[in-house]
């Protein structure tokens, strides 16, 4: 017996060494097959250049080394077989999974991660059905070639008793460990736009990393006092440790001065447009505006240029827009029966005598929207299942549900039957979603080309629009449907006393995005016949801010009773007419992913810091102080969010139902720290002009009192964001409402290209920014 145990003990490392040796022999077959899939994905994704190819090679090499031990462990039981076919079957399945991830990206233009597990099987099947997945010859040939390469390589490389090659295994193990120390984000990606970065990313590596993040054990919650509402945009206040999001509602009435008074509380209508993004709708849209009706309506509305949808998919829009609520694990509504009790816009307005109605062209069970609305007591729910009782889907419809024009006609017909009484009405469109099909689409494809001529976009740039013609035709179609809908609304008896709020649930991801914030940059229009005059708002707000502001306005002007204690994540809309961001906005791009944090001029997502421009663009940046601040805010929000999920509580039971009248004293009470921060952010750089030697910058104090002393600070950075020079003015101070143009010399001895200038008001003693500046202006070489 002892001798047998010794033989078994000696055999164990031998078995491992033989498996490692065989693994080394067959690994080239896996690599070759994977290269076929990867090359096919890159070619199908669009034009290639050297920088993109190098970035893709870098991503692939690092991810291959990182996950190599996992590949070995899954293959190890099969490496001891006499024949290669069991391993060939396993690796064929893995290769097909890799092809599926590539195909998903080519349709969605965003990699698939752990958000896959945030959906039920029914929702996944609906998504696949709605993605218009088709079997094309090219990907089928690519798949067949990849599998043929894999099987041929395995048969050629299989050895009965591999010997010396196992010695390479320790080297690969060391390289695998070292690969985890290499960054997959940072300055080495400088110069690639977001779509190119996503194309370069290894889709299998992204999926595995996302799973690892999801399954990582939750960190121990910090002291709840650290999880203050300040991390989520609420005002600082004494906290109950059991309810870390709870705070007194002190939202000011910022809307009242824009509206004429009415005899009774107005009806509020929300129009949530699927996929509506700011880069193809509204003034100075990056891609040109393909929503001429919404553009015209914006000229008669309160129009918000820099508005944020906190979610990157539809899963979060109802809780964000109507409840100003945290995300939970995979969206607040996904909690289902575990949703904590809370007041939201529907429930509060219902308690004040409003009727509540909700319309949707698709199935409300998707993303648990029905569960959320039922939780608010909304009983008049009309969706795809409701309408299909009496109406068939028109031929050529989007597979998700009713085309927008047909849906809006059905809604208008129903609204004509409703009493002329205060109501909250909300509707969601669906056509601007994959598969981007609708009846009479060919006519709208021609309309896209007409619109390109109207926008005077050079024909040399038309290929991009032709490549995405179905998407742009859907945008023009939905805009036309909204035109017809609003024309019909004017005939309703309550139209003159109605406020319409139009926004997007998120920006559609299938068009390549310029940066990581573009997916969340959506328009907001507030239109009403009650408006005294239109206005264009350039300060940053988010969907978290709408419910607090609406209730503050209705309470102050119409006597509605509202909750004195809330868990709002929003402070209310910022109505400032110049760019600034006074908000801390948690952002969750997809269901299964940890949120990011937008705060001031910075955005933190997946551990990467971005500097945010005055047009809500986001560029990779490096600033240890800013990153530490945002990490702390994000940790506080995460801790409060985890506690909410674990306890199932947002507010004490008595606070959920309590409603009180407007209290001007409490609403006007603002913490001194908030006043000071707001006063500091009233310092603005309004205009910057450059010549070879000087900078002409206009500084403005938009506040109601004198500014703090400040210096005009010029900072020059290179393409990687590293500071290479700075210069400042003598200290100065601006009176309330004063503007001053300053001519400042550029820092000397700036050689070379790819330099950028930032102009900011800064504290004379510390050099820290104390107002809103202008960033990343390209400098011409001297």
XYZ file of C-alpha atoms in Angstrom:
782
model
C 0.000 0.000 0.000
C 2.685 2.586 0.857
C 4.399 1.782 -2.434
C 1.145 2.338 -4.354
C 0.586 5.690 -2.655
C 4.087 6.725 -3.631
C 3.418 5.778 -7.265
C 0.159 7.746 -7.262
C 1.871 10.747 -5.720
C 4.582 10.646 -8.336
C 2.036 10.227 -11.142
C 0.078 13.379 -10.234
C 2.682 15.972 -11.264
C 3.491 13.834 -14.285
C -0.150 13.989 -15.374
C -0.163 17.758 -14.967
C 3.071 18.154 -16.892
C 1.800 16.002 -19.770
C -1.463 17.972 -19.852
C 0.497 21.230 -19.873
C 2.740 19.917 -22.618
C -0.175 18.888 -24.785
C -1.883 22.225 -24.079
C 1.195 24.075 -25.379
C 1.173 21.938 -28.524
C -2.522 22.546 -29.335
C -2.685 26.215 -28.272
C -1.709 27.515 -31.755
C -4.858 25.894 -33.170
C -6.991 27.911 -30.746
C -5.080 31.085 -31.528
C -5.386 30.612 -35.284
C -9.138 29.991 -35.110
C -9.625 32.958 -32.809
C -7.686 35.172 -35.214
C -10.063 34.209 -38.024
C -13.043 35.331 -35.919
C -11.313 38.511 -34.795
C -10.182 39.559 -38.268
C -13.681 38.947 -39.577
C -15.159 41.119 -36.808
C -12.738 43.982 -37.484
C -13.355 43.890 -41.228
C -17.135 43.827 -40.748
C -17.038 46.695 -38.258
C -15.905 49.406 -40.650
C -12.764 51.053 -41.965
C -9.418 50.068 -40.450
C -6.301 52.091 -39.748
C -2.952 51.299 -38.193
C -3.774 52.741 -34.774
C -6.962 50.661 -34.504
C -5.147 47.470 -35.549
C -2.385 48.051 -32.995
C -4.932 48.759 -30.248
C -6.836 45.572 -31.129
C -3.609 43.564 -31.056
C -2.790 45.044 -27.647
C -6.215 44.234 -26.201
C -6.112 40.696 -27.611
C -2.612 39.939 -26.343
C -3.321 41.161 -22.806
C -6.697 39.413 -22.547
C -5.278 36.182 -24.002
C -2.555 36.089 -21.353
C -4.933 37.075 -18.551
C -7.414 34.314 -19.238
C -4.952 31.627 -20.401
C -4.984 29.756 -17.034
C -8.787 29.569 -17.177
C -8.613 28.150 -20.705
C -6.129 25.519 -19.486
C -8.237 24.530 -16.471
C -11.376 24.040 -18.561
C -9.404 21.969 -21.091
C -7.302 19.951 -18.618
C -9.679 16.958 -18.139
C -9.833 16.519 -21.921
C -6.106 16.874 -22.543
C -5.524 13.400 -21.091
C -7.730 11.729 -23.727
C -6.218 9.638 -26.472
C -8.133 11.498 -29.186
C -8.508 15.243 -29.722
C -12.207 15.310 -30.588
C -13.562 15.982 -27.011
C -11.332 19.047 -26.746
C -12.279 20.036 -30.297
C -15.967 19.962 -29.318
C -15.377 22.069 -26.202
C -13.278 24.641 -28.022
C -15.774 24.718 -30.887
C -18.464 25.748 -28.400
C -16.176 28.432 -26.974
C -15.385 29.633 -30.482
C -19.099 29.854 -31.326
C -19.617 31.864 -28.129
C -16.834 34.210 -29.213
C -18.505 34.586 -32.620
C -21.824 35.349 -30.894
C -20.170 38.096 -28.820
C -18.659 39.569 -31.989
C -22.019 39.438 -33.771
C -23.725 41.141 -30.832
C -21.209 43.968 -30.982
C -21.622 44.432 -34.726
C -25.376 44.915 -34.201
C -25.378 46.858 -30.897
C -22.003 48.676 -31.294
C -21.312 47.983 -27.615
C -19.748 44.844 -26.086
C -21.963 42.408 -24.203
C -21.172 42.041 -20.502
C -22.833 40.821 -17.354
C -25.987 42.748 -18.289
C -26.919 39.528 -20.115
C -27.819 38.089 -16.710
C -30.034 41.036 -15.830
C -32.746 39.729 -18.166
C -35.085 36.771 -18.076
C -34.997 34.114 -20.800
C -38.171 35.604 -22.233
C -36.573 39.051 -22.426
C -33.420 37.618 -24.023
C -35.477 35.827 -26.676
C -37.443 39.028 -27.318
C -34.186 40.952 -27.698
C -32.757 38.402 -30.139
C -36.003 38.424 -32.098
C -35.967 42.231 -32.141
C -32.365 42.485 -33.274
C -33.205 41.392 -36.817
C -30.517 38.691 -36.702
C -30.076 37.237 -40.177
C -27.919 34.484 -41.571
C -25.582 36.047 -44.103
C -23.130 34.164 -46.269
C -19.980 36.012 -45.112
C -20.256 35.314 -41.340
C -21.306 31.728 -42.074
C -18.202 31.209 -44.212
C -16.086 32.910 -41.536
C -17.482 30.563 -38.882
C -16.923 27.509 -41.038
C -13.336 28.593 -41.742
C -12.619 29.232 -38.039
C -13.956 25.787 -37.060
C -12.024 24.111 -39.870
C -8.810 25.811 -38.745
C -9.450 24.726 -35.160
C -10.141 21.057 -35.928
C -7.298 20.757 -38.442
C -4.871 22.399 -36.034
C -5.858 20.114 -33.165
C -5.431 16.938 -35.245
C -2.059 18.058 -36.546
C -0.763 19.114 -33.111
C -2.001 16.139 -31.063
C 0.889 14.081 -29.606
C 0.553 10.835 -27.671
C 3.218 11.689 -25.051
C 4.411 15.307 -25.227
C 7.582 15.809 -23.202
C 9.658 18.948 -23.215
C 7.124 21.613 -24.186
C 5.520 21.634 -20.699
C 8.545 23.621 -19.526
C 7.053 26.643 -21.359
C 4.055 26.558 -19.011
C 5.713 28.375 -16.066
C 6.793 31.144 -18.415
C 3.223 31.557 -19.661
C 1.953 31.557 -16.088
C 4.323 34.380 -15.165
C 3.254 36.325 -18.260
C -0.397 35.730 -17.366
C 0.101 37.182 -13.895
C 2.028 40.127 -15.326
C -0.790 40.830 -17.813
C -3.094 41.723 -14.920
C -0.765 44.590 -14.080
C -1.131 46.128 -17.535
C -3.867 48.778 -18.015
C -6.606 48.234 -20.581
C -7.516 51.925 -20.451
C -5.458 55.085 -20.317
C -3.331 57.375 -22.420
C -2.175 54.604 -24.759
C -5.654 54.818 -26.320
C -5.378 58.590 -26.839
C -6.551 59.615 -30.284
C -9.057 56.772 -30.760
C -12.721 57.706 -30.598
C -15.078 55.607 -28.487
C -16.317 53.449 -31.353
C -12.744 52.589 -32.353
C -11.887 51.717 -28.757
C -14.900 49.443 -28.524
C -14.014 47.807 -31.845
C -10.462 47.227 -30.626
C -11.616 45.655 -27.373
C -11.504 41.858 -27.135
C -15.190 40.957 -26.740
C -14.599 37.674 -24.922
C -12.169 39.355 -22.525
C -14.668 42.146 -21.845
C -17.424 39.598 -21.160
C -15.270 37.593 -18.739
C -14.044 40.709 -16.933
C -17.633 41.895 -16.592
C -18.646 38.537 -15.099
C -15.733 38.667 -12.675
C -16.834 42.134 -11.578
C -20.419 40.945 -11.089
C -19.449 37.867 -9.066
C -16.837 39.636 -6.964
C -17.922 39.496 -3.310
C -19.486 42.747 -2.171
C -17.138 44.894 -0.152
C -17.917 45.408 3.499
C -20.230 48.372 3.794
C -18.541 51.457 5.227
C -20.134 53.354 8.053
C -23.531 54.443 6.798
C -22.775 58.019 7.743
C -20.296 58.027 4.872
C -23.033 57.008 2.482
C -24.548 60.446 2.527
C -27.085 61.639 -0.005
C -24.447 64.119 -1.174
C -22.996 61.273 -3.202
C -26.208 61.033 -5.155
C -26.959 64.699 -5.604
C -29.129 65.334 -2.556
C -28.462 68.080 -0.069
C -26.405 67.291 3.004
C -28.601 66.707 6.057
C -28.613 64.736 9.316
C -29.144 61.111 8.340
C -30.929 58.170 9.874
C -28.409 55.303 9.593
C -31.229 52.952 8.588
C -32.231 55.176 5.639
C -29.065 56.571 4.044
C -30.888 58.113 1.047
C -33.487 59.949 3.158
C -33.296 63.733 3.398
C -35.683 66.689 3.771
C -37.125 67.828 0.453
C -35.866 71.377 -0.020
C -36.190 71.521 -3.800
C -36.801 75.164 -4.799
C -39.478 76.192 -7.285
C -37.284 77.008 -10.286
C -40.064 76.591 -12.869
C -42.711 78.964 -11.488
C -41.300 82.138 -13.033
C -41.451 80.598 -16.526
C -45.203 79.823 -16.480
C -48.366 81.884 -16.433
C -50.757 80.911 -13.608
C -53.778 78.750 -14.438
C -57.135 78.341 -12.709
C -56.420 74.730 -11.752
C -53.455 72.388 -11.574
C -52.236 71.531 -15.081
C -52.152 68.115 -16.718
C -48.618 66.769 -17.185
C -47.786 64.657 -20.260
C -44.474 62.799 -20.575
C -43.262 61.648 -23.989
C -40.323 59.244 -23.598
C -38.808 58.705 -27.047
C -36.930 55.440 -27.438
C -33.248 56.008 -28.287
C -33.471 59.799 -28.764
C -29.933 61.217 -28.535
C -28.682 64.787 -28.459
C -26.075 64.159 -31.178
C -28.751 63.751 -33.877
C -31.474 66.020 -32.468
C -31.484 69.692 -31.578
C -29.318 72.767 -32.197
C -25.725 72.098 -33.267
C -26.202 68.326 -33.119
C -22.911 66.555 -33.836
C -24.360 64.422 -36.649
C -26.847 67.042 -37.773
C -30.414 67.169 -36.481
C -32.864 64.711 -38.041
C -35.803 65.872 -35.906
C -37.045 69.066 -37.595
C -40.359 69.006 -35.727
C -38.737 68.655 -32.311
C -36.301 71.407 -33.292
C -39.189 73.737 -34.102
C -40.981 72.773 -30.871
C -37.744 73.425 -28.944
C -37.801 77.016 -30.177
C -41.131 77.394 -28.287
C -40.028 75.470 -25.187
C -37.637 75.358 -22.293
C -34.829 73.481 -24.028
C -32.049 71.810 -22.024
C -28.830 71.389 -24.025
C -26.901 69.305 -21.494
C -29.329 66.793 -20.094
C -28.364 63.362 -18.753
C -30.235 60.052 -18.862
C -28.671 58.143 -15.930
C -29.257 54.756 -17.596
C -27.801 53.440 -20.846
C -30.771 51.152 -21.496
C -34.517 51.490 -20.931
C -34.405 49.510 -17.657
C -33.899 52.633 -15.518
C -35.926 55.356 -17.208
C -39.182 55.062 -15.244
C -37.537 54.996 -11.771
C -35.150 57.830 -12.750
C -37.725 60.054 -14.423
C -40.702 59.577 -12.121
C -39.075 58.533 -8.842
C -35.519 59.992 -8.805
C -34.566 56.576 -7.416
C -31.324 54.622 -6.961
C -30.535 51.693 -9.249
C -30.615 48.672 -6.964
C -28.556 45.818 -8.376
C -29.928 45.623 -11.925
C -32.328 48.533 -12.008
C -34.815 49.589 -9.336
C -37.779 48.036 -11.151
C -35.928 44.706 -11.365
C -36.412 44.365 -7.601
C -40.027 43.464 -8.391
C -41.929 42.619 -5.216
C -38.847 43.689 -3.210
C -39.107 47.306 -4.405
C -38.976 49.461 -1.270
C -42.009 51.638 -0.580
C -41.473 55.191 -1.804
C -43.320 58.207 -3.195
C -42.937 59.047 -6.865
C -44.556 61.445 -9.319
C -47.431 59.072 -10.132
C -48.297 58.227 -6.537
C -47.989 61.808 -5.216
C -50.116 63.293 -8.008
C -52.700 60.517 -7.597
C -52.896 61.406 -3.894
C -53.644 64.984 -4.969
C -56.594 63.959 -7.152
C -54.824 63.436 -10.470
C -55.756 60.609 -12.826
C -52.810 58.475 -14.055
C -52.485 56.853 -17.482
C -49.564 55.093 -19.182
C -49.165 54.056 -22.832
C -46.509 51.887 -24.487
C -46.266 50.265 -27.914
C -44.455 47.177 -26.631
C -44.874 44.662 -23.776
C -44.734 46.392 -20.385
C -43.438 43.229 -18.736
C -40.046 43.876 -20.370
C -37.651 45.529 -17.899
C -40.336 45.073 -15.186
C -42.065 48.307 -16.194
C -45.517 46.865 -15.416
C -44.326 45.918 -11.919
C -43.004 49.436 -11.327
C -46.203 51.133 -12.509
C -48.372 48.777 -10.484
C -46.265 49.706 -7.454
C -47.286 53.347 -8.047
C -50.963 52.440 -8.293
C -51.258 53.192 -12.024
C -54.140 51.028 -13.243
C -54.770 52.496 -16.705
C -51.971 50.693 -18.563
C -52.200 50.346 -22.340
C -49.432 48.362 -24.072
C -48.903 45.925 -26.938
C -50.976 43.209 -25.239
C -53.820 45.654 -24.621
C -53.923 47.060 -28.147
C -53.646 43.658 -29.823
C -57.093 42.787 -28.478
C -58.609 45.050 -31.139
C -55.757 45.998 -33.485
C -53.332 43.978 -35.589
C -49.721 45.046 -36.033
C -49.306 46.740 -39.436
C -47.171 44.961 -42.022
C -43.512 45.975 -41.810
C -43.666 46.839 -38.100
C -40.706 46.785 -35.773
C -40.693 43.367 -34.093
C -40.972 45.023 -30.664
C -44.453 46.434 -31.172
C -46.646 49.073 -32.749
C -45.013 51.622 -35.070
C -44.852 55.030 -33.441
C -47.300 56.704 -35.827
C -49.927 53.999 -35.266
C -49.302 53.982 -31.519
C -49.652 57.755 -31.218
C -52.910 57.679 -33.206
C -54.284 55.062 -30.804
C -53.197 57.141 -27.813
C -54.756 60.295 -29.261
C -58.033 58.449 -29.866
C -58.043 57.272 -26.246
C -57.163 60.694 -24.846
C -60.126 62.312 -26.651
C -62.390 60.116 -24.483
C -60.818 61.209 -21.183
C -62.408 63.864 -18.958
C -60.939 67.370 -18.941
C -59.407 67.026 -15.489
C -55.869 67.080 -14.060
C -53.923 63.959 -15.018
C -50.426 62.629 -15.349
C -50.086 60.883 -18.703
C -46.932 59.117 -19.871
C -46.123 57.356 -23.113
C -43.128 55.490 -24.525
C -42.337 55.068 -28.203
C -40.523 51.990 -29.556
C -39.726 52.310 -33.286
C -36.251 53.840 -32.759
C -34.989 50.451 -31.590
C -33.426 47.511 -33.377
C -34.483 46.266 -35.883
C -35.301 49.832 -37.050
C -38.148 48.767 -39.330
C -41.549 50.401 -39.865
C -44.180 50.631 -42.623
C -43.428 52.744 -45.698
C -39.743 52.882 -44.759
C -38.486 53.407 -48.298
C -40.111 56.833 -48.427
C -38.299 57.860 -45.248
C -34.974 56.586 -46.529
C -35.371 59.129 -49.324
C -36.320 61.731 -46.705
C -32.975 61.174 -44.971
C -31.124 62.136 -48.150
C -33.333 65.215 -48.482
C -32.499 66.123 -44.906
C -28.769 65.809 -45.622
C -29.192 68.402 -48.367
C -31.179 70.676 -46.032
C -28.406 70.406 -43.443
C -25.819 71.140 -46.170
C -23.757 68.124 -45.193
C -21.167 67.568 -47.953
C -21.810 64.525 -50.138
C -18.311 63.315 -49.305
C -19.683 62.474 -45.824
C -22.886 60.783 -46.962
C -21.520 57.249 -46.873
C -21.802 57.164 -43.068
C -25.509 58.025 -43.320
C -26.080 55.512 -46.115
C -24.457 52.812 -43.973
C -26.939 53.652 -41.202
C -29.878 54.578 -43.396
C -32.427 52.423 -41.548
C -31.563 54.108 -38.241
C -31.722 57.666 -39.571
C -34.942 56.932 -41.477
C -36.463 55.737 -38.183
C -35.500 59.024 -36.492
C -37.151 61.080 -39.254
C -40.229 58.802 -39.123
C -40.665 59.151 -35.345
C -40.251 62.926 -35.594
C -43.032 62.994 -38.219
C -45.224 60.843 -35.965
C -44.701 63.287 -33.090
C -45.615 66.209 -35.374
C -48.934 64.560 -36.220
C -49.532 63.681 -32.558
C -48.952 67.213 -31.257
C -51.144 68.653 -33.995
C -53.950 66.382 -32.775
C -53.354 67.306 -29.125
C -54.142 70.948 -29.864
C -57.796 69.993 -30.416
C -58.168 68.487 -26.919
C -60.069 70.715 -24.456
C -57.310 70.521 -21.821
C -54.405 71.337 -24.162
C -54.133 74.978 -23.052
C -53.573 73.826 -19.460
C -51.090 71.027 -20.164
C -47.327 70.785 -19.704
C -45.497 68.433 -22.103
C -42.126 66.947 -21.162
C -40.191 65.250 -23.982
C -36.930 63.366 -23.508
C -35.096 60.205 -24.553
C -34.733 57.115 -22.383
C -31.098 56.927 -23.565
C -29.209 57.532 -26.780
C -29.499 54.558 -29.149
C -26.193 52.625 -29.099
C -26.200 51.261 -32.654
C -24.782 54.475 -34.124
C -21.074 54.770 -33.237
C -20.600 57.055 -30.244
C -17.984 59.779 -29.877
C -17.345 59.137 -26.175
C -18.633 57.329 -23.082
C -21.111 60.082 -22.114
C -22.836 60.358 -25.484
C -24.988 57.318 -24.686
C -26.495 59.337 -21.807
C -26.736 62.767 -23.483
C -30.395 63.243 -24.443
C -32.595 66.255 -25.183
C -35.145 67.652 -22.722
C -37.992 69.878 -23.900
C -40.616 71.346 -21.571
C -43.392 72.790 -23.735
C -46.717 74.300 -22.705
C -49.191 76.932 -23.887
C -48.724 78.268 -20.327
C -45.071 79.174 -20.988
C -44.417 82.909 -20.896
C -41.437 82.679 -23.247
C -39.020 80.033 -24.526
C -35.566 79.661 -22.988
C -32.452 77.682 -23.717
C -30.874 76.118 -20.629
C -27.206 75.123 -20.812
C -26.524 73.962 -17.245
C -26.298 70.213 -16.604
C -29.346 68.449 -15.148
C -30.530 64.854 -15.234
C -33.727 62.831 -15.232
C -33.289 62.550 -11.457
C -34.102 66.296 -11.249
C -37.478 66.310 -13.035
C -39.813 64.841 -10.391
C -38.471 67.078 -7.570
C -38.798 70.228 -9.725
C -42.296 69.431 -11.006
C -43.631 68.712 -7.530
C -41.994 71.854 -6.139
C -43.680 73.941 -8.854
C -47.093 72.313 -8.420
C -46.900 72.575 -4.635
C -45.804 76.229 -4.620
C -48.246 77.451 -7.284
C -51.263 75.133 -6.984
C -51.212 74.009 -3.363
C -50.463 70.343 -3.990
C -49.213 68.451 -0.968
C -45.826 66.739 -1.350
C -43.563 64.521 0.797
C -41.502 66.398 3.411
C -38.929 63.568 3.496
C -37.778 61.957 0.266
C -35.077 59.746 -1.205
C -34.749 61.846 -4.368
C -31.354 61.532 -6.025
C -31.956 64.859 -7.764
C -31.827 68.432 -6.465
C -34.160 69.836 -9.105
C -33.442 71.298 -12.529
C -30.600 73.806 -12.891
C -31.999 76.620 -15.055
C -28.729 78.511 -15.608
C -28.258 79.753 -19.180
C -24.511 78.998 -19.352
C -22.745 75.677 -19.047
C -22.027 74.475 -15.536
C -22.421 71.233 -13.624
C -23.294 71.495 -9.935
C -24.599 67.928 -9.846
C -23.266 64.571 -8.677
C -25.014 62.088 -10.996
C -24.620 58.315 -10.629
C -24.811 56.682 -14.075
C -25.460 53.009 -14.841
C -24.739 52.163 -18.508
C -26.186 48.615 -18.410
C -28.011 46.418 -15.922
C -25.194 44.187 -14.739
C -22.456 46.801 -14.559
C -21.312 48.879 -11.600
C -22.339 52.530 -11.916
C -20.094 55.479 -12.706
C -20.181 59.008 -11.280
C -20.462 62.329 -13.113
C -19.411 65.216 -10.877
C -18.486 68.727 -11.958
C -16.028 68.504 -14.837
C -15.203 64.828 -14.256
C -16.671 61.425 -15.015
C -15.466 58.158 -13.481
C -16.468 54.867 -15.122
C -14.952 51.381 -14.769
C -12.019 52.874 -12.883
C -11.145 55.297 -15.722
C -11.306 59.055 -15.194
C -12.580 61.353 -17.957
C -12.504 65.145 -18.197
C -15.886 66.522 -19.269
C -16.014 69.450 -21.686
C -18.581 72.229 -21.855
C -20.394 70.235 -24.574
C -20.558 67.106 -22.374
C -17.747 65.433 -24.297
C -15.556 63.076 -22.262
C -11.825 62.564 -22.801
C -9.515 60.177 -20.964
C -7.664 62.129 -18.275
C -5.414 61.700 -15.284
C -5.919 63.695 -12.083
C -5.294 61.953 -8.763
C -7.263 64.466 -6.679
C -10.315 64.395 -8.946
C -10.230 60.604 -9.152
C -10.046 60.301 -5.356
C -13.021 62.663 -4.930
C -15.165 60.755 -7.396
C -14.149 57.390 -5.960
C -15.298 58.593 -2.548
C -18.636 59.828 -3.930
C -19.142 56.582 -5.822
C -18.266 54.470 -2.773
C -20.782 56.422 -0.693
C -23.499 55.914 -3.306
C -22.672 52.195 -3.649
C -22.813 51.694 0.116
C -26.222 53.370 0.389
C -27.489 51.457 -2.655
C -26.341 48.114 -1.239
C -27.975 48.885 2.093
C -31.240 49.782 0.349
C -31.235 46.453 -1.516
C -30.298 44.425 1.579
C -32.827 46.065 3.902
C -35.611 46.603 1.371
C -36.155 50.113 2.795
C -35.796 53.620 1.397
C -37.940 55.583 3.864
C -39.715 54.861 7.149
C -43.332 53.699 6.577
C -44.759 56.931 8.004
C -42.649 59.036 5.589
C -43.880 57.171 2.497
C -47.479 58.328 2.901
C -46.906 61.721 4.533
C -47.752 64.757 2.385
C -47.499 68.395 3.474
C -48.169 71.837 2.010
C -45.457 74.131 0.651
C -43.247 75.598 3.363
C -41.344 78.587 1.974
C -39.005 78.848 4.950
C -37.818 75.249 4.652
C -37.571 75.404 0.877
C -35.397 78.521 0.991
C -33.053 77.127 3.633
C -29.837 76.229 1.859
C -26.736 74.949 3.660
C -23.890 77.461 3.720
C -21.579 75.029 1.977
C -24.019 74.670 -0.893
C -24.342 78.458 -1.141
C -20.585 78.848 -1.262
C -20.200 76.160 -3.939
C -22.957 77.721 -6.016
C -21.378 81.182 -5.711
C -18.022 79.812 -6.789
C -19.536 78.114 -9.840
C -21.093 81.442 -10.883
C -17.621 82.396 -12.112
C -17.620 81.552 -15.803
C -15.223 81.716 -18.739
C -17.603 82.788 -21.505
C -15.374 83.178 -24.528
C -11.778 82.331 -25.441
C -9.954 83.485 -28.581
C -6.375 82.560 -29.476
C -3.641 84.094 -31.539
C 0.027 83.151 -31.841
C 1.100 84.879 -28.622
C -1.971 85.726 -26.531
C -5.277 84.492 -25.158
C -8.304 86.780 -25.055
C -10.725 85.404 -22.436
C -13.922 86.882 -20.999
C -14.667 86.140 -17.351
C -18.205 86.615 -16.027
C -19.704 86.595 -12.535
C -23.273 85.365 -13.050
C -24.074 85.449 -9.339
C -25.936 87.993 -7.278
C -22.950 89.059 -5.188
C -19.272 89.816 -5.660
C -17.069 86.901 -6.569
C -14.263 85.553 -4.456
C -10.812 86.805 -5.492
C -9.419 84.645 -8.302
C -6.686 84.460 -10.913
C -7.099 83.698 -14.609
C -5.095 80.476 -14.912
C -3.782 79.185 -18.260
C -2.763 75.502 -18.321
C -1.083 73.849 -21.324
C -1.151 70.040 -21.609
C 0.074 67.529 -24.156
C -2.062 64.947 -25.964
C -1.784 62.539 -23.012
C -3.158 65.141 -20.591
C 0.197 65.871 -18.903
C 0.717 69.482 -17.827
C 3.715 71.084 -19.509
C 3.256 74.789 -18.690
C 1.006 77.228 -16.872
C 0.651 80.965 -16.372
C -1.690 83.167 -14.379
C -2.900 86.728 -14.046
C -2.814 88.992 -11.033
C -5.708 88.366 -8.566
C -8.973 90.094 -9.423
C -12.583 90.204 -8.248
C -15.806 90.712 -10.207
C -18.909 92.499 -8.983
C -22.299 90.829 -9.315
C -23.158 90.462 -12.998
C -19.825 91.936 -14.146
C -17.911 90.629 -17.182
C -14.292 91.435 -17.962
C -12.232 90.635 -21.059
C -8.588 89.878 -20.343
C -5.639 89.595 -22.737
C -3.140 87.128 -21.339
C 0.222 86.026 -22.775
C 0.579 82.354 -23.614
C 3.215 80.463 -21.579
C 6.599 80.631 -23.286
C 8.749 77.804 -24.695
C 5.961 75.537 -25.943
C 7.476 73.450 -28.718
C 5.942 70.788 -30.908
C 2.411 69.833 -31.893
C -0.635 68.345 -30.095
C -0.780 70.880 -27.274
C -3.996 71.981 -25.628
C -4.999 74.999 -23.543
C -7.406 75.258 -20.607
C -8.539 78.575 -19.117
C -10.000 78.494 -15.612
C -10.710 80.822 -12.678
C -8.538 79.570 -9.818
C -7.947 80.304 -6.155
C -4.909 82.640 -5.828
C -3.504 80.700 -2.863
C -4.119 77.046 -3.742
C -4.414 77.190 -7.537
C -7.583 75.035 -7.324
C -10.366 75.750 -9.813
C -13.220 77.791 -8.283
C -15.464 78.270 -11.311
C -16.368 76.915 -14.721
C -13.557 77.065 -17.273
C -12.969 76.231 -20.926
C -10.908 73.103 -21.536
C -8.821 71.314 -24.165
C -8.565 74.017 -26.820
C -6.039 72.926 -29.489
C -3.004 75.195 -29.828
C -1.486 75.843 -33.215
C 2.296 75.237 -33.248
C 4.304 78.459 -33.003
